[in-house]
Amino acid sequence: MLNQPNLSVNPAGHLTIGGVDAVALAEKYGTPLYVLDEDMVRGQMALYREEMRKSLPPAAAPILPARP
């Protein structure tokens, strides 16, 4: 059972991550391969920020790393 909304199985029986065939990724990039779904990561970070805002005093703010 796949309990994450970004995971599914395509008609070929391959795992898909964010709609991308994991077998195709492994063939293109080799294995082992670590794959992150950007939409899922962004969604989780948004939830994290919201919960931190609820938990911290108004003058405080979580500091998140920024891309260079």
Coordinates of N, CA and C in Angstrom, one line a residue:
M1 N 0.8 -1.2 0.0 CA 0.0 0.0 0.0 C 0.9 1.2 0.0
L2 N 0.6 2.2 -0.9 CA 1.3 3.4 -1.0 C 0.5 4.5 -0.2
N3 N 1.0 5.0 0.9 CA 0.2 5.9 1.7 C 0.7 7.4 1.5
Q4 N 1.4 7.6 0.5 CA 1.9 9.0 0.2 C 1.2 9.5 -1.1
P5 N 0.6 10.7 -1.2 CA -0.1 11.1 -2.4 C 0.8 11.2 -3.6
N6 N 2.1 11.3 -3.4 CA 3.1 11.5 -4.5 C 3.6 10.2 -5.1
L7 N 3.2 9.1 -4.5 CA 3.6 7.8 -4.9 C 2.5 7.0 -5.5
S8 N 2.8 6.3 -6.6 CA 1.8 5.5 -7.3 C 2.5 4.4 -8.1
V9 N 1.7 3.6 -8.7 CA 2.2 2.5 -9.6 C 1.6 2.7 -10.9
N10 N 2.4 2.8 -12.0 CA 1.9 3.1 -13.3 C 1.5 1.8 -14.0
P11 N 0.9 1.9 -15.2 CA 0.4 0.6 -15.8 C 1.4 -0.4 -16.1
A12 N 2.7 0.0 -16.2 CA 3.8 -1.0 -16.3 C 4.2 -1.7 -15.0
G13 N 3.5 -1.3 -13.9 CA 3.8 -1.9 -12.6 C 5.0 -1.2 -11.9
H14 N 5.5 -0.1 -12.4 CA 6.6 0.6 -11.9 C 6.2 1.7 -10.9
L15 N 7.0 1.8 -9.8 CA 6.7 2.9 -8.9 C 6.9 4.2 -9.6
T16 N 6.0 5.2 -9.3 CA 6.2 6.5 -9.8 C 6.3 7.5 -8.6
I17 N 7.2 8.4 -8.7 CA 7.4 9.4 -7.6 C 7.2 10.8 -8.2
G18 N 6.1 11.4 -7.8 CA 5.8 12.7 -8.3 C 5.4 12.6 -9.8
G19 N 4.9 11.4 -10.2 CA 4.5 11.2 -11.6 C 5.7 10.7 -12.5
V20 N 6.9 10.5 -11.9 CA 8.0 10.1 -12.7 C 8.4 8.7 -12.4
D21 N 8.6 7.9 -13.5 CA 8.8 6.5 -13.4 C 10.2 6.2 -12.7
A22 N 10.2 5.5 -11.6 CA 11.4 5.3 -10.8 C 12.4 4.4 -11.6
V23 N 11.9 3.4 -12.4 CA 12.7 2.6 -13.2 C 13.5 3.4 -14.2
A24 N 12.7 4.3 -14.9 CA 13.4 5.2 -15.9 C 14.5 6.1 -15.2
L25 N 14.2 6.5 -14.0 CA 15.2 7.3 -13.3 C 16.5 6.5 -13.0
A26 N 16.2 5.3 -12.5 CA 17.4 4.4 -12.2 C 18.2 4.0 -13.5
E27 N 17.5 3.8 -14.6 CA 18.2 3.5 -15.8 C 19.0 4.7 -16.3
K28 N 18.5 5.9 -16.1 CA 19.2 7.1 -16.6 C 20.3 7.5 -15.7
Y29 N 20.1 7.4 -14.3 CA 21.1 7.9 -13.4 C 21.8 6.8 -12.6
G30 N 21.4 5.6 -12.7 CA 22.0 4.5 -12.0 C 21.5 4.4 -10.6
T31 N 22.0 3.4 -9.9 CA 21.5 3.1 -8.5 C 22.8 2.9 -7.6
P32 N 22.7 3.2 -6.3 CA 21.5 3.7 -5.6 C 21.2 5.1 -6.1
L33 N 19.9 5.5 -5.9 CA 19.5 6.8 -6.3 C 18.5 7.3 -5.3
Y34 N 18.7 8.5 -4.8 CA 17.8 9.1 -3.8 C 17.0 10.1 -4.6
V35 N 15.7 10.0 -4.5 CA 14.7 10.9 -5.2 C 13.8 11.6 -4.2
L36 N 13.7 12.9 -4.4 CA 12.8 13.7 -3.5 C 11.8 14.4 -4.5
D37 N 10.6 14.4 -4.0 CA 9.5 15.1 -4.8 C 9.5 16.5 -4.3
E38 N 9.9 17.5 -5.1 CA 10.0 18.9 -4.7 C 8.6 19.4 -4.1
D39 N 7.5 19.0 -4.8 CA 6.2 19.5 -4.2 C 6.0 18.9 -2.8
M40 N 6.3 17.7 -2.6 CA 6.2 17.1 -1.3 C 7.1 17.8 -0.2
V41 N 8.3 18.1 -0.6 CA 9.2 18.7 0.3 C 8.7 20.1 0.6
R42 N 8.3 20.9 -0.4 CA 7.8 22.2 -0.2 C 6.6 22.2 0.7
G43 N 5.7 21.3 0.5 CA 4.5 21.1 1.3 C 4.8 20.9 2.8
Q44 N 5.8 20.0 3.0 CA 6.2 19.6 4.4 C 6.8 20.8 5.1
M45 N 7.6 21.6 4.3 CA 8.2 22.8 4.9 C 7.2 23.8 5.2
A46 N 6.2 24.0 4.4 CA 5.1 24.9 4.7 C 4.4 24.5 6.0
L47 N 4.1 23.2 6.1 CA 3.5 22.8 7.4 C 4.4 23.1 8.6
Y48 N 5.7 22.8 8.4 CA 6.7 23.0 9.5 C 6.7 24.5 9.9
R49 N 6.8 25.4 8.9 CA 6.8 26.8 9.2 C 5.5 27.3 9.9
E50 N 4.4 26.8 9.5 CA 3.1 27.1 10.1 C 3.0 26.7 11.5
E51 N 3.5 25.5 11.8 CA 3.5 25.0 13.2 C 4.4 25.7 14.0
M52 N 5.6 26.1 13.5 CA 6.6 26.9 14.2 C 6.0 28.3 14.6
R53 N 5.3 28.9 13.6 CA 4.6 30.2 13.9 C 3.6 30.1 15.0
K54 N 2.9 29.0 15.0 CA 1.9 28.8 16.1 C 2.6 28.6 17.5
S55 N 3.7 28.0 17.5 CA 4.4 27.6 18.7 C 5.3 28.6 19.3
L56 N 5.8 29.5 18.5 CA 6.8 30.5 18.9 C 6.2 31.8 19.2
P57 N 6.8 32.6 20.1 CA 6.2 33.9 20.4 C 6.3 34.8 19.1
P58 N 5.5 35.8 19.0 CA 5.4 36.6 17.7 C 6.7 37.2 17.3
A59 N 7.6 37.6 18.2 CA 8.9 38.2 17.8 C 9.9 37.1 17.3
A60 N 9.6 35.9 17.5 CA 10.6 34.8 17.1 C 10.2 34.3 15.7
A61 N 11.2 33.8 15.0 CA 10.9 33.2 13.7 C 11.9 32.1 13.5
P62 N 11.5 31.0 12.9 CA 12.5 29.9 12.6 C 13.4 30.4 11.4
I63 N 14.6 30.0 11.5 CA 15.6 30.4 10.5 C 15.8 29.1 9.6
L64 N 15.5 29.3 8.4 CA 15.6 28.1 7.4 C 16.8 28.4 6.5
P65 N 17.5 27.3 6.1 CA 18.6 27.5 5.2 C 18.1 28.1 3.8
A66 N 18.9 28.9 3.2 CA 18.5 29.4 1.9 C 19.5 28.9 0.8
R67 N 18.9 28.8 -0.3 CA 19.8 28.3 -1.5 C 20.7 29.5 -1.9
P68 N 21.9 29.1 -2.2 CA 22.9 30.1 -2.6 C 22.5 30.8 -4.0

